[in-house]
PDB file of C-alpha atoms in Angstrom:
ATOM      1  CA  UNK R   1      -2.371  17.965  11.825  1.00 83.00           C
ATOM      2  CA  UNK R   2      -3.802  16.968   8.488  1.00 91.00           C
ATOM      3  CA  UNK R   3      -1.161  16.636   5.815  1.00 95.00           C
ATOM      4  CA  UNK R   4      -0.826  15.226   2.313  1.00 96.00           C
ATOM      5  CA  UNK R   5       2.387  13.248   1.849  1.00 97.00           C
ATOM      6  CA  UNK R   6       2.116  12.414  -1.825  1.00 97.00           C
ATOM      7  CA  UNK R   7       0.034  11.476  -4.832  1.00 98.00           C
ATOM      8  CA  UNK R   8      -0.114   7.948  -6.177  1.00 98.00           C
ATOM      9  CA  UNK R   9      -1.174   6.863  -9.671  1.00 98.00           C
ATOM     10  CA  UNK R  10      -2.081   3.215 -10.137  1.00 98.00           C
ATOM     11  CA  UNK R  11      -2.160   2.453 -13.838  1.00 98.00           C
ATOM     12  CA  UNK R  12      -3.084  -0.795 -15.614  1.00 98.00           C
ATOM     13  CA  UNK R  13      -2.084  -0.959 -19.287  1.00 98.00           C
ATOM     14  CA  UNK R  14      -3.855  -3.310 -21.670  1.00 98.00           C
ATOM     15  CA  UNK R  15      -2.822  -4.589 -25.097  1.00 98.00           C
ATOM     16  CA  UNK R  16       0.886  -3.806 -24.777  1.00 98.00           C
ATOM     17  CA  UNK R  17       3.607  -4.905 -27.196  1.00 98.00           C
ATOM     18  CA  UNK R  18       4.634  -8.369 -25.993  1.00 98.00           C
ATOM     19  CA  UNK R  19       8.222  -8.185 -27.219  1.00 97.00           C
ATOM     20  CA  UNK R  20       8.810  -4.935 -25.381  1.00 98.00           C
ATOM     21  CA  UNK R  21       7.220  -6.035 -22.127  1.00 98.00           C
ATOM     22  CA  UNK R  22       9.196  -9.282 -22.023  1.00 96.00           C
ATOM     23  CA  UNK R  23      12.534  -7.491 -22.366  1.00 97.00           C
ATOM     24  CA  UNK R  24      14.170  -6.504 -19.086  1.00 97.00           C
ATOM     25  CA  UNK R  25      16.441  -4.121 -20.986  1.00 98.00           C
ATOM     26  CA  UNK R  26      13.548  -2.384 -22.705  1.00 98.00           C
ATOM     27  CA  UNK R  27      11.511  -2.150 -19.504  1.00 98.00           C
ATOM     28  CA  UNK R  28      14.384  -0.728 -17.464  1.00 98.00           C
ATOM     29  CA  UNK R  29      15.195   1.785 -20.208  1.00 98.00           C
ATOM     30  CA  UNK R  30      11.535   2.849 -20.426  1.00 98.00           C
ATOM     31  CA  UNK R  31      11.185   3.268 -16.660  1.00 98.00           C
ATOM     32  CA  UNK R  32      14.360   5.326 -16.339  1.00 98.00           C
ATOM     33  CA  UNK R  33      13.516   7.405 -19.391  1.00 98.00           C
ATOM     34  CA  UNK R  34      10.023   8.288 -18.171  1.00 98.00           C
ATOM     35  CA  UNK R  35      11.200   8.981 -14.623  1.00 98.00           C
ATOM     36  CA  UNK R  36      13.787  11.404 -15.998  1.00 98.00           C
ATOM     37  CA  UNK R  37      11.361  13.053 -18.420  1.00 98.00           C
ATOM     38  CA  UNK R  38       9.087  14.007 -15.533  1.00 98.00           C
ATOM     39  CA  UNK R  39      12.037  15.295 -13.502  1.00 98.00           C
ATOM     40  CA  UNK R  40      12.270  12.766 -10.708  1.00 98.00           C
ATOM     41  CA  UNK R  41      15.626  11.936  -9.120  1.00 97.00           C
ATOM     42  CA  UNK R  42      16.518   8.246  -9.347  1.00 97.00           C
ATOM     43  CA  UNK R  43      18.244   6.772  -6.298  1.00 95.00           C
ATOM     44  CA  UNK R  44      18.238   3.089  -7.201  1.00 95.00           C
ATOM     45  CA  UNK R  45      17.070   0.830 -10.009  1.00 95.00           C
ATOM     46  CA  UNK R  46      16.278  -2.840  -9.562  1.00 96.00           C
ATOM     47  CA  UNK R  47      14.790  -5.083 -12.281  1.00 96.00           C
ATOM     48  CA  UNK R  48      14.164  -8.797 -12.467  1.00 96.00           C
ATOM     49  CA  UNK R  49      13.372 -11.112 -15.388  1.00 94.00           C
ATOM     50  CA  UNK R  50      10.907 -13.893 -14.678  1.00 91.00           C
ATOM     51  CA  UNK R  51      10.910 -17.201 -16.556  1.00 88.00           C
ATOM     52  CA  UNK R  52       9.387 -18.089 -18.885  1.00 86.00           C
ATOM     53  CA  UNK R  53       7.924 -14.581 -19.215  1.00 91.00           C
ATOM     54  CA  UNK R  54       7.627 -11.231 -17.503  1.00 95.00           C
ATOM     55  CA  UNK R  55       9.604  -8.475 -15.853  1.00 97.00           C
ATOM     56  CA  UNK R  56       9.324  -6.747 -12.463  1.00 97.00           C
ATOM     57  CA  UNK R  57      11.147  -3.580 -11.612  1.00 96.00           C
ATOM     58  CA  UNK R  58      11.395  -0.765  -9.124  1.00 97.00           C
ATOM     59  CA  UNK R  59      12.926   2.660  -9.109  1.00 97.00           C
ATOM     60  CA  UNK R  60      13.396   4.251  -5.735  1.00 96.00           C
ATOM     61  CA  UNK R  61      13.357   7.968  -6.428  1.00 96.00           C
ATOM     62  CA  UNK R  62      13.911  10.891  -4.067  1.00 95.00           C
ATOM     63  CA  UNK R  63      10.197  11.555  -4.417  1.00 94.00           C
ATOM     64  CA  UNK R  64       9.157   7.927  -3.488  1.00 96.00           C
ATOM     65  CA  UNK R  65       8.894   5.170  -6.153  1.00 97.00           C
ATOM     66  CA  UNK R  66       7.931   3.871  -9.589  1.00 98.00           C
ATOM     67  CA  UNK R  67       7.162   0.145  -9.963  1.00 98.00           C
ATOM     68  CA  UNK R  68       6.304  -2.052 -12.942  1.00 98.00           C
ATOM     69  CA  UNK R  69       5.157  -5.642 -13.468  1.00 98.00           C
ATOM     70  CA  UNK R  70       4.479  -7.198 -16.863  1.00 98.00           C
ATOM     71  CA  UNK R  71       2.325 -10.165 -17.890  1.00 97.00           C
ATOM     72  CA  UNK R  72       3.505 -11.019 -21.371  1.00 97.00           C
ATOM     73  CA  UNK R  73       0.918 -13.570 -22.514  1.00 96.00           C
ATOM     74  CA  UNK R  74      -1.882 -11.155 -21.726  1.00 96.00           C
ATOM     75  CA  UNK R  75      -0.110  -7.972 -22.869  1.00 97.00           C
ATOM     76  CA  UNK R  76      -0.814  -6.516 -19.405  1.00 98.00           C
ATOM     77  CA  UNK R  77       1.370  -4.096 -17.457  1.00 98.00           C
ATOM     78  CA  UNK R  78       0.778  -2.748 -13.930  1.00 98.00           C
ATOM     79  CA  UNK R  79       2.567   0.500 -13.083  1.00 98.00           C
ATOM     80  CA  UNK R  80       2.591   2.488  -9.848  1.00 98.00           C
ATOM     81  CA  UNK R  81       3.915   6.001  -9.484  1.00 98.00           C
ATOM     82  CA  UNK R  82       4.058   7.486  -6.007  1.00 98.00           C
ATOM     83  CA  UNK R  83       5.590  10.962  -5.617  1.00 98.00           C
ATOM     84  CA  UNK R  84       5.774  13.228  -2.595  1.00 96.00           C
ATOM     85  CA  UNK R  85       6.371  16.231  -4.880  1.00 96.00           C
ATOM     86  CA  UNK R  86       2.878  17.178  -6.048  1.00 97.00           C
ATOM     87  CA  UNK R  87       4.274  19.264  -8.909  1.00 97.00           C
ATOM     88  CA  UNK R  88       5.579  16.226 -10.771  1.00 98.00           C
ATOM     89  CA  UNK R  89       3.513  15.706 -13.914  1.00 98.00           C
ATOM     90  CA  UNK R  90       2.297  12.124 -13.573  1.00 98.00           C
ATOM     91  CA  UNK R  91      -0.313  12.613 -16.301  1.00 98.00           C
ATOM     92  CA  UNK R  92       2.563  13.183 -18.704  1.00 98.00           C
ATOM     93  CA  UNK R  93       4.243  10.027 -17.405  1.00 98.00           C
ATOM     94  CA  UNK R  94       1.057   8.011 -17.972  1.00 98.00           C
ATOM     95  CA  UNK R  95       0.998   9.058 -21.642  1.00 98.00           C
ATOM     96  CA  UNK R  96       4.723   8.433 -22.103  1.00 98.00           C
ATOM     97  CA  UNK R  97       4.328   4.886 -20.764  1.00 98.00           C
ATOM     98  CA  UNK R  98       1.347   4.309 -23.067  1.00 98.00           C
ATOM     99  CA  UNK R  99       3.440   5.276 -26.088  1.00 98.00           C
ATOM    100  CA  UNK R 100       6.529   3.347 -25.065  1.00 98.00           C
ATOM    101  CA  UNK R 101       4.655   0.165 -24.115  1.00 98.00           C
ATOM    102  CA  UNK R 102       2.525   0.554 -27.279  1.00 98.00           C
ATOM    103  CA  UNK R 103      -0.514  -0.020 -25.083  1.00 98.00           C
ATOM    104  CA  UNK R 104      -3.984  -0.042 -26.634  1.00 98.00           C
ATOM    105  CA  UNK R 105      -5.643   1.253 -23.516  1.00 98.00           C
ATOM    106  CA  UNK R 106      -5.251   1.890 -19.819  1.00 98.00           C
ATOM    107  CA  UNK R 107      -7.095   2.789 -16.656  1.00 97.00           C
ATOM    108  CA  UNK R 108      -5.926   4.909 -13.745  1.00 97.00           C
ATOM    109  CA  UNK R 109      -6.753   5.245 -10.106  1.00 97.00           C
ATOM    110  CA  UNK R 110      -5.431   8.424  -8.528  1.00 98.00           C
ATOM    111  CA  UNK R 111      -4.986   8.399  -4.781  1.00 97.00           C
ATOM    112  CA  UNK R 112      -3.681  10.933  -2.294  1.00 97.00           C
ATOM    113  CA  UNK R 113      -1.456   9.590   0.478  1.00 97.00           C
ATOM    114  CA  UNK R 114      -2.388  11.462   3.623  1.00 96.00           C
ATOM    115  CA  UNK R 115      -3.167  11.126   7.299  1.00 96.00           C
ATOM    116  CA  UNK R 116      -6.891  11.875   6.987  1.00 94.00           C
ATOM    117  CA  UNK R 117      -8.813   8.999   8.540  1.00 88.00           C
TER     118      UNK R 117
ATOM    119  CA  UNK F   1     -10.462 -11.986 -21.891  1.00 83.00           C
ATOM    120  CA  UNK F   2     -11.135 -10.453 -18.505  1.00 91.00           C
ATOM    121  CA  UNK F   3      -8.524 -11.410 -15.957  1.00 95.00           C
ATOM    122  CA  UNK F   4      -7.436 -10.352 -12.475  1.00 96.00           C
ATOM    123  CA  UNK F   5      -3.662 -10.088 -12.142  1.00 97.00           C
ATOM    124  CA  UNK F   6      -3.374  -9.254  -8.489  1.00 97.00           C
ATOM    125  CA  UNK F   7      -4.646  -7.500  -5.414  1.00 98.00           C
ATOM    126  CA  UNK F   8      -3.101  -4.325  -4.079  1.00 98.00           C
ATOM    127  CA  UNK F   9      -3.389  -2.907  -0.566  1.00 98.00           C
ATOM    128  CA  UNK F  10      -2.479   0.757  -0.087  1.00 98.00           C
ATOM    129  CA  UNK F  11      -2.040   1.431   3.601  1.00 98.00           C
ATOM    130  CA  UNK F  12      -1.286   4.714   5.369  1.00 98.00           C
ATOM    131  CA  UNK F  13      -0.184   4.354   8.997  1.00 98.00           C
ATOM    132  CA  UNK F  14      -0.556   7.236  11.425  1.00 98.00           C
ATOM    133  CA  UNK F  15       1.093   7.856  14.796  1.00 98.00           C
ATOM    134  CA  UNK F  16       3.992   5.451  14.342  1.00 98.00           C
ATOM    135  CA  UNK F  17       7.010   5.133  16.638  1.00 98.00           C
ATOM    136  CA  UNK F  18       9.479   7.724  15.361  1.00 98.00           C
ATOM    137  CA  UNK F  19      12.606   5.878  16.451  1.00 97.00           C
ATOM    138  CA  UNK F  20      11.554   2.756  14.612  1.00 98.00           C
ATOM    139  CA  UNK F  21      10.524   4.493  11.402  1.00 98.00           C
ATOM    140  CA  UNK F  22      13.777   6.456  11.199  1.00 96.00           C
ATOM    141  CA  UNK F  23      15.908   3.314  11.424  1.00 97.00           C
ATOM    142  CA  UNK F  24      16.771   1.711   8.095  1.00 97.00           C
ATOM    143  CA  UNK F  25      17.747  -1.468   9.914  1.00 98.00           C
ATOM    144  CA  UNK F  26      14.447  -1.678  11.784  1.00 98.00           C
ATOM    145  CA  UNK F  27      12.410  -0.911   8.663  1.00 98.00           C
ATOM    146  CA  UNK F  28      14.193  -3.483   6.515  1.00 98.00           C
ATOM    147  CA  UNK F  29      13.856  -6.102   9.258  1.00 98.00           C
ATOM    148  CA  UNK F  30      10.134  -5.350   9.633  1.00 98.00           C
ATOM    149  CA  UNK F  31       9.475  -5.521   5.889  1.00 98.00           C
ATOM    150  CA  UNK F  32      11.324  -8.809   5.462  1.00 98.00           C
ATOM    151  CA  UNK F  33       9.751 -10.285   8.573  1.00 98.00           C
ATOM    152  CA  UNK F  34       6.187  -9.447   7.516  1.00 98.00           C
ATOM    153  CA  UNK F  35       6.763 -10.568   3.920  1.00 98.00           C
ATOM    154  CA  UNK F  36       7.976 -13.927   5.208  1.00 98.00           C
ATOM    155  CA  UNK F  37       5.175 -14.283   7.755  1.00 98.00           C
ATOM    156  CA  UNK F  38       2.592 -14.052   4.972  1.00 98.00           C
ATOM    157  CA  UNK F  39       4.527 -16.536   2.830  1.00 98.00           C
ATOM    158  CA  UNK F  40       5.801 -14.377   0.002  1.00 98.00           C
ATOM    159  CA  UNK F  41       9.090 -15.192  -1.731  1.00 97.00           C
ATOM    160  CA  UNK F  42      11.601 -12.347  -1.570  1.00 97.00           C
ATOM    161  CA  UNK F  43      13.693 -11.815  -4.708  1.00 95.00           C
ATOM    162  CA  UNK F  44      15.432  -8.554  -3.841  1.00 95.00           C
ATOM    163  CA  UNK F  45      15.548  -6.046  -1.019  1.00 95.00           C
ATOM    164  CA  UNK F  46      16.547  -2.417  -1.465  1.00 96.00           C
ATOM    165  CA  UNK F  47      16.393   0.224   1.284  1.00 96.00           C
ATOM    166  CA  UNK F  48      17.567   3.813   1.458  1.00 95.00           C
ATOM    167  CA  UNK F  49      18.062   6.207   4.388  1.00 94.00           C
ATOM    168  CA  UNK F  50      17.134   9.821   3.747  1.00 91.00           C
ATOM    169  CA  UNK F  51      18.742  12.735   5.586  1.00 88.00           C
ATOM    170  CA  UNK F  52      17.903  14.221   7.944  1.00 86.00           C
ATOM    171  CA  UNK F  53      15.002  11.779   8.386  1.00 91.00           C
ATOM    172  CA  UNK F  54      13.130   8.966   6.728  1.00 94.00           C
ATOM    173  CA  UNK F  55      13.518   5.608   5.038  1.00 97.00           C
ATOM    174  CA  UNK F  56      12.335   4.250   1.683  1.00 97.00           C
ATOM    175  CA  UNK F  57      12.437   0.619   0.770  1.00 96.00           C
ATOM    176  CA  UNK F  58      11.254  -1.974  -1.689  1.00 97.00           C
ATOM    177  CA  UNK F  59      11.010  -5.723  -1.721  1.00 97.00           C
ATOM    178  CA  UNK F  60      10.553  -7.311  -5.094  1.00 96.00           C
ATOM    179  CA  UNK F  61       8.810 -10.597  -4.361  1.00 96.00           C
ATOM    180  CA  UNK F  62       7.856 -13.422  -6.715  1.00 95.00           C
ATOM    181  CA  UNK F  63       4.279 -12.285  -6.221  1.00 94.00           C
ATOM    182  CA  UNK F  64       5.004  -8.563  -7.125  1.00 96.00           C
ATOM    183  CA  UNK F  65       6.151  -6.043  -4.488  1.00 97.00           C
ATOM    184  CA  UNK F  66       6.049  -4.486  -1.039  1.00 98.00           C
ATOM    185  CA  UNK F  67       7.113  -0.829  -0.659  1.00 98.00           C
ATOM    186  CA  UNK F  68       7.498   1.492   2.330  1.00 98.00           C
ATOM    187  CA  UNK F  69       8.177   5.196   2.853  1.00 98.00           C
ATOM    188  CA  UNK F  70       8.427   6.854   6.251  1.00 98.00           C
ATOM    189  CA  UNK F  71       7.941  10.491   7.332  1.00 97.00           C
ATOM    190  CA  UNK F  72       9.513  10.650  10.757  1.00 97.00           C
ATOM    191  CA  UNK F  73       8.453  14.103  11.967  1.00 96.00           C
ATOM    192  CA  UNK F  74       4.825  13.275  11.311  1.00 96.00           C
ATOM    193  CA  UNK F  75       4.966   9.616  12.421  1.00 97.00           C
ATOM    194  CA  UNK F  76       3.533   8.695   9.025  1.00 98.00           C
ATOM    195  CA  UNK F  77       4.265   5.546   7.001  1.00 98.00           C
ATOM    196  CA  UNK F  78       2.976   4.663   3.516  1.00 98.00           C
ATOM    197  CA  UNK F  79       3.016   0.965   2.636  1.00 98.00           C
ATOM    198  CA  UNK F  80       1.975  -0.775  -0.585  1.00 98.00           C
ATOM    199  CA  UNK F  81       1.501  -4.495  -0.958  1.00 98.00           C
ATOM    200  CA  UNK F  82       0.793  -5.830  -4.420  1.00 98.00           C
ATOM    201  CA  UNK F  83       0.517  -9.622  -4.835  1.00 98.00           C
ATOM    202  CA  UNK F  84      -0.493 -11.691  -7.835  1.00 96.00           C
ATOM    203  CA  UNK F  85      -1.279 -14.645  -5.557  1.00 96.00           C
ATOM    204  CA  UNK F  86      -4.756 -13.866  -4.241  1.00 97.00           C
ATOM    205  CA  UNK F  87      -4.376 -16.394  -1.428  1.00 97.00           C
ATOM    206  CA  UNK F  88      -1.738 -14.328   0.359  1.00 98.00           C
ATOM    207  CA  UNK F  89      -3.204 -12.936   3.583  1.00 98.00           C
ATOM    208  CA  UNK F  90      -2.624  -9.193   3.256  1.00 98.00           C
ATOM    209  CA  UNK F  91      -5.045  -8.442   6.080  1.00 98.00           C
ATOM    210  CA  UNK F  92      -2.669 -10.315   8.374  1.00 98.00           C
ATOM    211  CA  UNK F  93       0.238  -8.276   6.970  1.00 98.00           C
ATOM    212  CA  UNK F  94      -1.633  -5.027   7.660  1.00 98.00           C
ATOM    213  CA  UNK F  95      -2.024  -5.971  11.326  1.00 98.00           C
ATOM    214  CA  UNK F  96       1.590  -7.147  11.635  1.00 98.00           C
ATOM    215  CA  UNK F  97       2.818  -3.813  10.282  1.00 98.00           C
ATOM    216  CA  UNK F  98       0.530  -1.952  12.692  1.00 98.00           C
ATOM    217  CA  UNK F  99       2.067  -3.805  15.633  1.00 98.00           C
ATOM    218  CA  UNK F 100       5.673  -3.520  14.476  1.00 98.00           C
ATOM    219  CA  UNK F 101       5.449   0.186  13.576  1.00 98.00           C
ATOM    220  CA  UNK F 102       3.507   0.804  16.816  1.00 98.00           C
ATOM    221  CA  UNK F 103       0.995   2.741  14.735  1.00 98.00           C
ATOM    222  CA  UNK F 104      -1.977   4.366  16.441  1.00 98.00           C
ATOM    223  CA  UNK F 105      -4.188   4.018  13.406  1.00 97.00           C
ATOM    224  CA  UNK F 106      -4.283   3.301   9.694  1.00 98.00           C
ATOM    225  CA  UNK F 107      -6.461   3.382   6.606  1.00 97.00           C
ATOM    226  CA  UNK F 108      -6.512   0.986   3.669  1.00 97.00           C
ATOM    227  CA  UNK F 109      -7.561   1.122   0.078  1.00 97.00           C
ATOM    228  CA  UNK F 110      -7.934  -2.303  -1.522  1.00 98.00           C
ATOM    229  CA  UNK F 111      -7.671  -2.433  -5.290  1.00 97.00           C
ATOM    230  CA  UNK F 112      -7.797  -5.269  -7.796  1.00 97.00           C
ATOM    231  CA  UNK F 113      -5.300  -5.077 -10.679  1.00 97.00           C
ATOM    232  CA  UNK F 114      -7.140  -6.271 -13.753  1.00 96.00           C
ATOM    233  CA  UNK F 115      -7.805  -5.581 -17.414  1.00 96.00           C
ATOM    234  CA  UNK F 116     -11.440  -4.523 -16.941  1.00 94.00           C
ATOM    235  CA  UNK F 117     -11.874  -1.058 -18.447  1.00 88.00           C
TER     236      UNK F 117
END
């Protein structure tokens, strides 16, 4: 039986604020804040600071996951949002991240996760 | 300056073994095993059992992340592999997951993470 299991937004942000995206505290706060503002339920939060620069982090949410990786020198941030609840407003989340990362621009790929071959 | 930050494989597996994909222990072992077999460096491992069915999990690796979500009733598994080291053999990982999940079939989307608008 054909079924859709979730929607997945793959977002690359360009020209982000380098101080923000090198701060594990800022990045974790931003991820949790956006996840809550779009009404996901956070199960676990796991962030890691890389040296000399950069942060990686993951939220496992009831609805699947949010991930983030930052490249400080280049002002680049890669975010994934995968949610099994199709009503969650990921377009709102994309704009919230743009504001909070102070990104100049971004691009999105939107993918459905399904069993259609 | 145009730059590629990583490659990202989005893989949906169909017809998986339901006992395996409902076992948090099996899923964590499979994820760690495949990540090691393709020479990534695991930084953290975080898995969660859902009730009545299903497992979600994330590996943060030095090279970015692996994630997995399973839908047991449907035999469906969604895996993401995002690596900043382009030499990592994700095609090998795709086949290893197919074997270990005993999947009948799968589909892949391959995406480059870059700052090209």
